[in-house]
Coordinates of C-alpha atoms in Angstrom, one line a residue:
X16 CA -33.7 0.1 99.4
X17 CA -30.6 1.8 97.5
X18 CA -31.4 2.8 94.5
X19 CA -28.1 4.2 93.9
X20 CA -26.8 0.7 93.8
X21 CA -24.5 0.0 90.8
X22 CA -25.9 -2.0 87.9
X23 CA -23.7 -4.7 86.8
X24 CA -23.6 -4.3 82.8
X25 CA -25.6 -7.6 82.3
X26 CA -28.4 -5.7 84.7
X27 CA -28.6 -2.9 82.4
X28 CA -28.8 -5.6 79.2
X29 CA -32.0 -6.9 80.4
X30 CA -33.3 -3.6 81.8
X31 CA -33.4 -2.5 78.0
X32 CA -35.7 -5.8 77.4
X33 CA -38.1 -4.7 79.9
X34 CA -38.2 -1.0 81.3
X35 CA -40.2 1.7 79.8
X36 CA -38.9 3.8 77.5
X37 CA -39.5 6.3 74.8
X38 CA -42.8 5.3 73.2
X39 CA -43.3 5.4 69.1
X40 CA -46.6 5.3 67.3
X41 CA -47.1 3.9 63.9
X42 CA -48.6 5.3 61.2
X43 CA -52.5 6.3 61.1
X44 CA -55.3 2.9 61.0
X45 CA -57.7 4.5 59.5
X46 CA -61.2 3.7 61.7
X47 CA -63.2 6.2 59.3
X48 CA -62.5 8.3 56.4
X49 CA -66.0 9.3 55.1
X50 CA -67.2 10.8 58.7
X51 CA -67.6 14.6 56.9
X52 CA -65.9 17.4 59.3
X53 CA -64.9 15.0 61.9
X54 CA -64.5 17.0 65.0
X55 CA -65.5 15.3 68.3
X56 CA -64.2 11.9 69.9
X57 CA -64.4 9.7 73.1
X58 CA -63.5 6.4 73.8
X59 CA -65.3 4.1 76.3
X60 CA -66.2 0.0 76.4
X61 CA -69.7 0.9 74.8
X62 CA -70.6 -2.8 74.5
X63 CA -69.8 -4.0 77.0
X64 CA -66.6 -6.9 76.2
X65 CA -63.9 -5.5 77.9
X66 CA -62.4 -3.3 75.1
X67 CA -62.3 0.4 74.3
X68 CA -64.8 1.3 71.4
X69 CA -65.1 5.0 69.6
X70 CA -67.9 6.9 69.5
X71 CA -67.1 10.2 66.9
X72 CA -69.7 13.5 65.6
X73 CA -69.0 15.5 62.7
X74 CA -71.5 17.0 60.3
X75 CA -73.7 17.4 57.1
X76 CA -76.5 14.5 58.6
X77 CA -74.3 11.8 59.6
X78 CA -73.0 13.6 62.8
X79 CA -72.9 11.2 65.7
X80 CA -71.9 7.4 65.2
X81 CA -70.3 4.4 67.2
X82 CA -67.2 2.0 66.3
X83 CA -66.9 -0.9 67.6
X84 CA -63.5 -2.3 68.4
X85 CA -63.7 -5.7 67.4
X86 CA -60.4 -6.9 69.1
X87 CA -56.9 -6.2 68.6
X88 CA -57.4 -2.9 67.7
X89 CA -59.7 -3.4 64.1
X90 CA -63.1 -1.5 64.1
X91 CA -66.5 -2.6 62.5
X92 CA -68.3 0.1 60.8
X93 CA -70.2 3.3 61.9
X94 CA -72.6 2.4 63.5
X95 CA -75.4 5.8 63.3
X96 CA -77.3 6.7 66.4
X97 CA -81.0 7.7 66.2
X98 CA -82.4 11.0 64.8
X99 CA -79.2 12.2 63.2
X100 CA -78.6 16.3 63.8
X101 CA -77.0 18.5 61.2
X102 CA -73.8 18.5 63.4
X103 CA -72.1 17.6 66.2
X104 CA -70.6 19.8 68.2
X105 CA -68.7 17.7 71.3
X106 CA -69.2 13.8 72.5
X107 CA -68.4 12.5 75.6
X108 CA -69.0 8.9 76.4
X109 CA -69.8 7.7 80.1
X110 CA -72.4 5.7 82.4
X111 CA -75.4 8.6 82.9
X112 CA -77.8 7.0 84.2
X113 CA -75.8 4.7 86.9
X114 CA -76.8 1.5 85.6
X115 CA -73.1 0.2 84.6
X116 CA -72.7 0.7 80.6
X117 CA -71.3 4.0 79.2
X118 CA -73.9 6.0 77.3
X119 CA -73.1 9.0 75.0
X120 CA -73.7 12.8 76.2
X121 CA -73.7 15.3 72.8
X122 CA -73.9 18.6 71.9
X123 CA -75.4 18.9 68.7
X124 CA -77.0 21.2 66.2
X125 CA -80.4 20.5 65.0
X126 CA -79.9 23.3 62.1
X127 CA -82.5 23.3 59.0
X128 CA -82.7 26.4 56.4
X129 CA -85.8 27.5 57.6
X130 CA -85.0 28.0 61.1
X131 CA -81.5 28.3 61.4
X132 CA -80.0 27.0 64.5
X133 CA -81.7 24.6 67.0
X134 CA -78.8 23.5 69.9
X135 CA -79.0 21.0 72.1
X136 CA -77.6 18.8 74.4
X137 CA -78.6 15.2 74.0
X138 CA -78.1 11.5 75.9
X139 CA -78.7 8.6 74.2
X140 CA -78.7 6.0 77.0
X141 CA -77.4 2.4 76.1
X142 CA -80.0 -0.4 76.3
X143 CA -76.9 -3.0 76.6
X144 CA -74.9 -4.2 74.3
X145 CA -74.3 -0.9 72.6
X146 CA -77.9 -1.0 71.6
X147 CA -78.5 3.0 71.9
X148 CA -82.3 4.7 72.3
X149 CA -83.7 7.2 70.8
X150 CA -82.0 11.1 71.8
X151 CA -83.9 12.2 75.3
X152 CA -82.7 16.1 75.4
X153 CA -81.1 17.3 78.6
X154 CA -81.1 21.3 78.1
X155 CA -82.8 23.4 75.0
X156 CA -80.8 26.6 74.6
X157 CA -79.7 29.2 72.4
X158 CA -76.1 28.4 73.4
X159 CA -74.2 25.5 71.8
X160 CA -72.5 22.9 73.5
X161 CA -69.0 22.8 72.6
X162 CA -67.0 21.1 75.1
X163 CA -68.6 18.4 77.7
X164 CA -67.4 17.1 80.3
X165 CA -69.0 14.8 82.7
X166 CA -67.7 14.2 86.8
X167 CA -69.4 15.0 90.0
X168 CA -69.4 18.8 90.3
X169 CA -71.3 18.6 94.0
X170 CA -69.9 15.9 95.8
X171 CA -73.0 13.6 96.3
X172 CA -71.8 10.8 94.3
X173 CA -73.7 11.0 90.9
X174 CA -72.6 12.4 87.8
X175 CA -72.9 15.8 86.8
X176 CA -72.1 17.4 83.2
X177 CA -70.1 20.9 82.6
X178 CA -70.2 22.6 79.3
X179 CA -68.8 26.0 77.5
X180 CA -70.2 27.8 75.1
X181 CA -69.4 29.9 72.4
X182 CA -72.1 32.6 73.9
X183 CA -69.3 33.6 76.2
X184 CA -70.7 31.2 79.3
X185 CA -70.0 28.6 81.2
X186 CA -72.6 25.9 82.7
X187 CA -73.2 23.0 84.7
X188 CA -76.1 20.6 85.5
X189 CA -76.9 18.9 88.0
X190 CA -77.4 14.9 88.1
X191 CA -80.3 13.7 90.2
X192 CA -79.3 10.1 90.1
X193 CA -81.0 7.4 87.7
X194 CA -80.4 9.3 84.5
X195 CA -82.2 12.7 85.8
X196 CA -80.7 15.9 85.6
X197 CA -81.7 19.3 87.0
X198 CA -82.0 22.9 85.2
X199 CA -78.5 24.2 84.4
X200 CA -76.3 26.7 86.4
X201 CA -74.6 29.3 85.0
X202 CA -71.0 29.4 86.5
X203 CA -70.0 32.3 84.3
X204 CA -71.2 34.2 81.2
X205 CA -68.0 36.8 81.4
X206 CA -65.9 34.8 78.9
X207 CA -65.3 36.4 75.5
X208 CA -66.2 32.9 73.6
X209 CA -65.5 30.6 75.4
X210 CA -63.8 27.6 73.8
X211 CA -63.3 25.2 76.6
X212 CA -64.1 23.7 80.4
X213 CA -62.7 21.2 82.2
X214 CA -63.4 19.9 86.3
X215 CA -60.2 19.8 88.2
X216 CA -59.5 20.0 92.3
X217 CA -56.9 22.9 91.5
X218 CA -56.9 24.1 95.4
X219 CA -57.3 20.8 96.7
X220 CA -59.8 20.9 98.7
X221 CA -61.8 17.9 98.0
X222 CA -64.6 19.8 95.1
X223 CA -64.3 20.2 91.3
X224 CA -63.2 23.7 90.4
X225 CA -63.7 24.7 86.7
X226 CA -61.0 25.6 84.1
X227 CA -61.6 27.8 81.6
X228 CA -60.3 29.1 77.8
X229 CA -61.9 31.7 75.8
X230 CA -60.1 32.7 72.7
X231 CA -62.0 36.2 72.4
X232 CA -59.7 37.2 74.9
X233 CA -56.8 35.3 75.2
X234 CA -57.6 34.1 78.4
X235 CA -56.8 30.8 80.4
X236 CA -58.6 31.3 83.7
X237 CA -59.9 29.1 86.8
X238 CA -62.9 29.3 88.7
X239 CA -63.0 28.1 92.7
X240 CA -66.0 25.8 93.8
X241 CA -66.6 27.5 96.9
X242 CA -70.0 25.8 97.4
X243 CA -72.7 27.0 95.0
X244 CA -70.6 30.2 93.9
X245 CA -67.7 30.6 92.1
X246 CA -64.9 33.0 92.3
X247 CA -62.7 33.1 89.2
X248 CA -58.7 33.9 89.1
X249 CA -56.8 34.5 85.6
X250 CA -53.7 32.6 85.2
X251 CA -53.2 34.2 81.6
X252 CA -54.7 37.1 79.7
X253 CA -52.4 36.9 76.8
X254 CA -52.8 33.2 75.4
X255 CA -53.8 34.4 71.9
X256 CA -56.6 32.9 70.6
X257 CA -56.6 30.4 73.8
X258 CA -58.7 26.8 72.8
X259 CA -57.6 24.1 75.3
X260 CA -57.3 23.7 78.8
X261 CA -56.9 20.1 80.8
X262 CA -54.9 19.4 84.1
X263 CA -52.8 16.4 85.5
X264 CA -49.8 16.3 88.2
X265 CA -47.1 17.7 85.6
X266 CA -44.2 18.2 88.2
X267 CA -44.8 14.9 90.6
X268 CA -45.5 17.0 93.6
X269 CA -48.7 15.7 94.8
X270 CA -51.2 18.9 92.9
X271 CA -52.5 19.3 90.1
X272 CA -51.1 21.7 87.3
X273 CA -52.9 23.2 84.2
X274 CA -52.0 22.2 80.5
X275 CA -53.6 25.1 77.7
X276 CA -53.1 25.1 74.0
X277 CA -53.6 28.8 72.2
X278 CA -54.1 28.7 68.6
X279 CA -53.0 32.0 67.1
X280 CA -49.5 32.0 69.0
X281 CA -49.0 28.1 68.5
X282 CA -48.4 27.7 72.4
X283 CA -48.5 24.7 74.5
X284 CA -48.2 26.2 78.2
X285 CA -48.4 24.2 81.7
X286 CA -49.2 26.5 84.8
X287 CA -47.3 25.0 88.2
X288 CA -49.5 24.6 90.9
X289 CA -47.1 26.1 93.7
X290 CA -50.2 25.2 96.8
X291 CA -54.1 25.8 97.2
X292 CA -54.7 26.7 93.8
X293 CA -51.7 29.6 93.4
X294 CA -50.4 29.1 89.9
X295 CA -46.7 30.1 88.5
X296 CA -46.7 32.0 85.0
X297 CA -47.3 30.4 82.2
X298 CA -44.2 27.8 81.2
X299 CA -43.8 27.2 77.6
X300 CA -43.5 23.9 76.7
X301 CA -43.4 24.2 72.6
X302 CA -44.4 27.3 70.1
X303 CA -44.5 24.8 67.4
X304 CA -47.3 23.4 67.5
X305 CA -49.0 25.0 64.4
X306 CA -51.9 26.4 66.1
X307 CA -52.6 23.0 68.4
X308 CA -56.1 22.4 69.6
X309 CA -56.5 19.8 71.7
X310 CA -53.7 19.1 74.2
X311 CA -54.3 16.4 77.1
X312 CA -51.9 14.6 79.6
X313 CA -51.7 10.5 79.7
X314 CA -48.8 8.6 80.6
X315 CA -47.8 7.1 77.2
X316 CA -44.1 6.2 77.8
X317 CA -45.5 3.9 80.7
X318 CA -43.3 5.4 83.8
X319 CA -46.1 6.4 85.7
X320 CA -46.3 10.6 85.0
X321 CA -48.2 12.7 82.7
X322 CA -46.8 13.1 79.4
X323 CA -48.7 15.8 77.0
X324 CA -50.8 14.8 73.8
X325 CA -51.3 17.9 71.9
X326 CA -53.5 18.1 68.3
X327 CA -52.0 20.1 65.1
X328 CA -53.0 21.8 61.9
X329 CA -50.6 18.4 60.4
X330 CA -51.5 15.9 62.7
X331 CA -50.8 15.1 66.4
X332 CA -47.7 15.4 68.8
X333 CA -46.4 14.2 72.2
X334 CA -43.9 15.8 74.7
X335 CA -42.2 13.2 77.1
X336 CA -42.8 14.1 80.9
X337 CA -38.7 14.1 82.0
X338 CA -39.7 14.4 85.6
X339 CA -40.1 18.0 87.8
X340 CA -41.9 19.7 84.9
X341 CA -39.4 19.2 82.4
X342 CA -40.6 17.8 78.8
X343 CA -39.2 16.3 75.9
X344 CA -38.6 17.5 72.4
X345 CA -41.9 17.3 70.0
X346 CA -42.0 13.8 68.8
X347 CA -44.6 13.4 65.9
X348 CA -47.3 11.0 66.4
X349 CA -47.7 8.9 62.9
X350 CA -48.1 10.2 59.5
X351 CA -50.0 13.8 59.3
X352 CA -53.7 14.4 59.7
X353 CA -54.6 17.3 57.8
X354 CA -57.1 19.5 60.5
X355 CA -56.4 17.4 63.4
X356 CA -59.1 18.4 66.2
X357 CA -59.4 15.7 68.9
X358 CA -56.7 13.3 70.6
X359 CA -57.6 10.7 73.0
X360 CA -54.8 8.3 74.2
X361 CA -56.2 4.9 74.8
X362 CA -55.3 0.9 74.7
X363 CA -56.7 0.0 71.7
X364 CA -55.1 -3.3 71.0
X365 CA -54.9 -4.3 74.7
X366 CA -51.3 -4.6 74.7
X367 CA -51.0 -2.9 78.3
X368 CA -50.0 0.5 76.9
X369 CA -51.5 3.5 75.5
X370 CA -52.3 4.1 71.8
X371 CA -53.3 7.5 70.4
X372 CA -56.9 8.1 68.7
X373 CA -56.6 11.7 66.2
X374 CA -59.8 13.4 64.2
X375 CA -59.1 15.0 60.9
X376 CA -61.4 17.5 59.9
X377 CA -60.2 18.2 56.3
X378 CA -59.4 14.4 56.0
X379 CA -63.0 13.2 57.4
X380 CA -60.8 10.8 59.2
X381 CA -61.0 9.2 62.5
X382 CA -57.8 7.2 62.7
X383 CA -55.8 5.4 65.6
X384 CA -52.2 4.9 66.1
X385 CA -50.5 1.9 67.7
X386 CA -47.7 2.0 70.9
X387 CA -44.6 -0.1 70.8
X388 CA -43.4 1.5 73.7
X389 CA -42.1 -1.5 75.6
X390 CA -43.6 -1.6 79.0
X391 CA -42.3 -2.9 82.5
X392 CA -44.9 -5.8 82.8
X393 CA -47.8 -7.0 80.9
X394 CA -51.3 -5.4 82.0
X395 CA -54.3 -8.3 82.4
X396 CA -57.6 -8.1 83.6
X397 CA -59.0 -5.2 82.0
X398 CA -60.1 -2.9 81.5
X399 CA -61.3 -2.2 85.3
X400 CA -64.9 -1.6 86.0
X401 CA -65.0 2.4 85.4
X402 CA -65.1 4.1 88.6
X403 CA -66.9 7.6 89.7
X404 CA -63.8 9.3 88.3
X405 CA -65.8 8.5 84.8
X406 CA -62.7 6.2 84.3
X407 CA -61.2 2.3 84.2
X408 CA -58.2 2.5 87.0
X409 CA -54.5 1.4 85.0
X410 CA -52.0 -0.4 86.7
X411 CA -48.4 0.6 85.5
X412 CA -45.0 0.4 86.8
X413 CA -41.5 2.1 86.4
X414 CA -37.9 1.1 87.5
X415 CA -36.7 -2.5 86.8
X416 CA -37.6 -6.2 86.7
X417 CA -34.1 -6.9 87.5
X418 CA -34.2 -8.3 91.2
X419 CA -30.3 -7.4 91.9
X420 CA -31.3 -3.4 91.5
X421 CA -34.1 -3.3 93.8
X422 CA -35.7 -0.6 92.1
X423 CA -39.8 -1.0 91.7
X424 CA -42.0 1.7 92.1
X425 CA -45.8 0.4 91.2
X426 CA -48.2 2.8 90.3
X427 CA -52.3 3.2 89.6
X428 CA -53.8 6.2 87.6
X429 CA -57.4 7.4 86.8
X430 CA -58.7 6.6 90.3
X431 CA -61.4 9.1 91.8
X432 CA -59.5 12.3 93.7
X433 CA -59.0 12.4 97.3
X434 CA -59.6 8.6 98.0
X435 CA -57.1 6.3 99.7
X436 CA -56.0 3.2 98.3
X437 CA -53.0 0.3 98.7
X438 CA -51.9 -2.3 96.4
X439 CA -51.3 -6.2 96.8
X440 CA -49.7 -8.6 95.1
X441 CA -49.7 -12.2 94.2
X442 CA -47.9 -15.0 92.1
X443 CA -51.4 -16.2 91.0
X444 CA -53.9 -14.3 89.0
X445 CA -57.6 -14.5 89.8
X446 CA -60.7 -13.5 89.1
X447 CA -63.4 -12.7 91.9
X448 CA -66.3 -10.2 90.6
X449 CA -67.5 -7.4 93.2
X450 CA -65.9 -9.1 96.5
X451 CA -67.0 -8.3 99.7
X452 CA -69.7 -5.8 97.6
X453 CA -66.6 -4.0 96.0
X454 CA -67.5 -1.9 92.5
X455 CA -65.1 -3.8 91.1
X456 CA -63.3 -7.3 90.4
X457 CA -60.3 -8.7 91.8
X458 CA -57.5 -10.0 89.8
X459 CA -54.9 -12.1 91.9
X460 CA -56.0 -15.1 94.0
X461 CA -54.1 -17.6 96.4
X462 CA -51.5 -15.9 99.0
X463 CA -52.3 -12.3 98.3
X464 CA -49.5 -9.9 100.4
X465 CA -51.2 -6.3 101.2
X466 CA -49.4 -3.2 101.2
X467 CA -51.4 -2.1 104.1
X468 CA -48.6 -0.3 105.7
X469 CA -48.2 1.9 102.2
X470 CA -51.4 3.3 102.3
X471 CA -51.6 6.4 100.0
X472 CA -54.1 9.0 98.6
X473 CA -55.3 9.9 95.2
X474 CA -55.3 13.0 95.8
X475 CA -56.3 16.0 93.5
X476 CA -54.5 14.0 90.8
X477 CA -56.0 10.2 91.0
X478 CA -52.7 8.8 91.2
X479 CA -51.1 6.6 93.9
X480 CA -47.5 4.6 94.0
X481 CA -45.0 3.3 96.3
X482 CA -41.4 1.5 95.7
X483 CA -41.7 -2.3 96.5
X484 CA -39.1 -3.3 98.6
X485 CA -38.9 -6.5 96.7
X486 CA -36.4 -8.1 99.8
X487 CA -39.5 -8.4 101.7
X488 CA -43.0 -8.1 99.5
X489 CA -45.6 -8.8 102.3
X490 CA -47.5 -12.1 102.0
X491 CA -47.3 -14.4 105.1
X492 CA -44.7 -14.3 106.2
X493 CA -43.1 -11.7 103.9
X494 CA -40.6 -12.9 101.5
X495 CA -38.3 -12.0 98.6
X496 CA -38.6 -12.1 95.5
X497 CA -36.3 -14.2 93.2
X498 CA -35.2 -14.0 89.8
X499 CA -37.5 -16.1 87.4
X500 CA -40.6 -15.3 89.9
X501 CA -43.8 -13.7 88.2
X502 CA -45.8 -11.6 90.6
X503 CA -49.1 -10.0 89.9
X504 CA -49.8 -6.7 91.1
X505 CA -53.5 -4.8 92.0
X506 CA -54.4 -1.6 93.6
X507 CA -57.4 -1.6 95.9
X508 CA -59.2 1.8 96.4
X509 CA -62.3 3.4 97.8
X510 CA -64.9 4.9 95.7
X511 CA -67.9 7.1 96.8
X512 CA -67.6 7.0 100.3
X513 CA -68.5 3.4 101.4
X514 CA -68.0 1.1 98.0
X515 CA -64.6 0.3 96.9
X516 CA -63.2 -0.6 93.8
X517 CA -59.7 -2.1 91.7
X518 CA -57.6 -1.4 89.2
X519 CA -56.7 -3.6 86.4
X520 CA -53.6 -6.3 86.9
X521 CA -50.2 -5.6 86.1
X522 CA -47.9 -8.9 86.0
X523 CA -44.0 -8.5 86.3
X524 CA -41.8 -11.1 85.7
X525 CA -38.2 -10.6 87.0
X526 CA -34.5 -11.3 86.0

């Protein structure tokens, strides 16, 4: 392919119609606005239909409820789980207990007058349906739970859950499969309180290694999985009043790099990962942030890299990912949200493109915020069957649709790390549930090509993409493809050793 190839000024015309570009978000649908001290969020399909519901914690006795997303993006009402705590400290929302349907994980506070303090970490397991049980407790401590995280910390194919907490440790437990856990492990109790953890491949060697902030000390700092001990490197000891930590592929080169948020400086920083784990100094991406919380990466602008999601005092933000590690101006998300705490980007109104969910604590609001980026293609067949990454593989695509510029690159994010994968394509869509035994469903049916010879790896970042030579797309016997044609792209992947799995479809129709 040449991609340098001129456009003609008609090419570029249509390009506008169809490529991604810069995303906007509208102003805040209010989910909630009576959840007192809203703090914690997490989306996941909790009801099983195919569409991303909210489950949300905040405080004073109505601490932990679900939402459910009853299409297009409008939400019924909070819906309470059993034996409310006092408050809720973190929520995260995944399958637990390996039986399909996402259950809730929560660190909460069972705090009365009398005795003060009673923290705990709590599953309520989904009965189907979104029908939740009563809270079975997974560890009794003196140490709360303030930030969960749920992935497989050992490699044997089950979920485990890592948490911080604000008594200056660090901890994981162990899943035994079926919903059973073991007796935590403490990976460190050397932070000055610790504010945040969060499992990431940093050295690439196939294991989850552990980020770390503690705003004690300022310090952003990552600790290697080297098999039941852990060996801990700094990356910065002057992040002041460092909250937030989360990592994605920021620079395209193949590793993942580290995103942190420090409150009392108002920093957003990435780390580069130069190779095996050996990070760059910290590169400022904004100081404006007005002491930002949260920050996380998800591709928002729809041309397949990591843009950054970052919480404020006044609301929520984004930075565009420009490619090599380069971002964007601050671009506001919405109107503000006084004591904005959590962001979570997801496809609320199943429109094929990410929308952005915010919690306001001084606003007791839980509100969402809608995309009208205008994405290459039109995303069906989702959301995918959630893999052991904890998430649904998304199908996106950058370039454009206009045949005469041959320029297609196809691409397939939250997919488990270090697992090979390929994509096909189709002109008919399909449905086929668990073929062959696969996890998950296939979307395109009839003369399926197979990018066999483009097989890639996920990787320490779960992404894989190729360009699609679109002279020669490879169905039998290969063939072009011709302005007017629809074809329907999938990625195929595997997923805990023998079992496989799919994305969602992405359907491109060109010019």
């Amino acid at each position: 392919m040449t991609h340098a190839r001129a456009r003609s000024l008609s090419s570029l015309l249509l390009l506008c119609l169809c490529a991604p570009g810069y995303a906007q978000f509208g102003s805040a649908i209010v989910i909630d606005d009576q959840l007192n001290g809203a703090t914690t969020t997490d989306t996941a399909d909790l009801d099983g239909d195919g569409d991303a519901d909210v489950v949300a914690g905040g405080s004073n006795a109505t601490a932990i409820g679900w939402y459910e997303n009853l299409g297009g993006g409008a939400f019924g009402a909070r819906q309470a789980l059993a034996s409310q705590p006092d408050r809720a400290l973190a929520v995260f929302a995944t399958d637990l207990d390996g039986d399909g349907d996402a259950d809730i994980l929560a660190g909460v506070d069972y705090w009365t007058p009398e005795l003060g303090h009673d923290f705990q970490l709590v599953r309520y397991i989904n009965q189907g349906g979104g029908t939740f049980g009563t809270p079975l407790s997974l560890d009794y401590s003196d140490d709360s739970h303030d930030s969960l995280r749920v992935t497989d910390m050992d490699g044997d194919g089950d979920v485990d859950v890592l948490y911080a907490s604000w008594s200056d440790s660090v901890f994981w437990i162990e899943g035994l499969g079926g919903g059973q856990f073991a007796q935590r492990q403490e990976i460190t109790s050397s932070l000055v309180g610790a504010t945040d953890a969060h499992p990431a491949d940093l050295d690439g060697d196939g294991d989850a290694d552990v980020l770390t902030a503690s705003r004690g000390n300022d310090e952003i700092a990552w600790f290697e999985n080297t098999g039941g001990a852990w060996t801990k490197t700094v990356l910065n000891a002057q992040a002041d009043g460092a909250w937030s930590v989360y990592s994605a592929d920021l620079d395209g080169d193949g590793d993942v790099d580290v995103l942190s948020s420090s409150v009392f400086d108002d920093t957003v920083a990435w780390y580069e990962n130069q190779g095996a784990g050996v990070f760059g100094q910290a590169q400022t991406i904004t100081t404006s942030d007005n002491a930002g919380r949260a920050v996380r990466a998800a591709d928002l602008d729809g041309d397949c890299d990591p843009d950054v999601l970052v919480s404020e005092v006044f609301g929520a933000a984004w930075y565009e990912n420009l490619g090599g590690g380069t971002f964007g101006a601050r671009a506001e998300i919405g109107s503000s949200a006084l004591g904005a705490r959590a962001v979570h980007a997801a496809d609320f109104d199943e429109d094929g493109v990410l929308d952005v969910l915010v919690t306001s604590f001084n606003d007791t609001t839980i509100a969402w915020h809608a995309s009208s980026v205008p994405a290459l293609g039109t995303r069906y067949c989702g959301p995918a069957v959630p893999n052991t990454s904890g998430g649904a593989a998304r199908m996106g695509a950058t370039g454009s649709a206009v045949v005469a510029d041959d320029d297609l690159t196809i691409c397939a994010s939250e997919l488990p790390l270090h697992q090979f994968g390929y994509f096909l394509a189709s002109q008919t869509q399909d449905f086929v549930a668990g073929p062959g035994g696969s996890a998950g469903n296939l979307c395109v049916g009839g003369a399926i090509g197979r990018f066999n010879q483009q097989i890639v790896s996920s990787g320490a970042s779960g992404t894989i993409s190729i360009e699609v030579d679109l002279a020669a797309i490879p169905v039998s016997p290969p063939r072009a493809v011709l302005p007017g044609e629809t074809w329907n792209f999938q990625g195929w992947f595997r997923d805990a050793g023998a079992t496989s799995n799919f994305t969602d479809g992405l359907s491109i129709t060109f010019l």
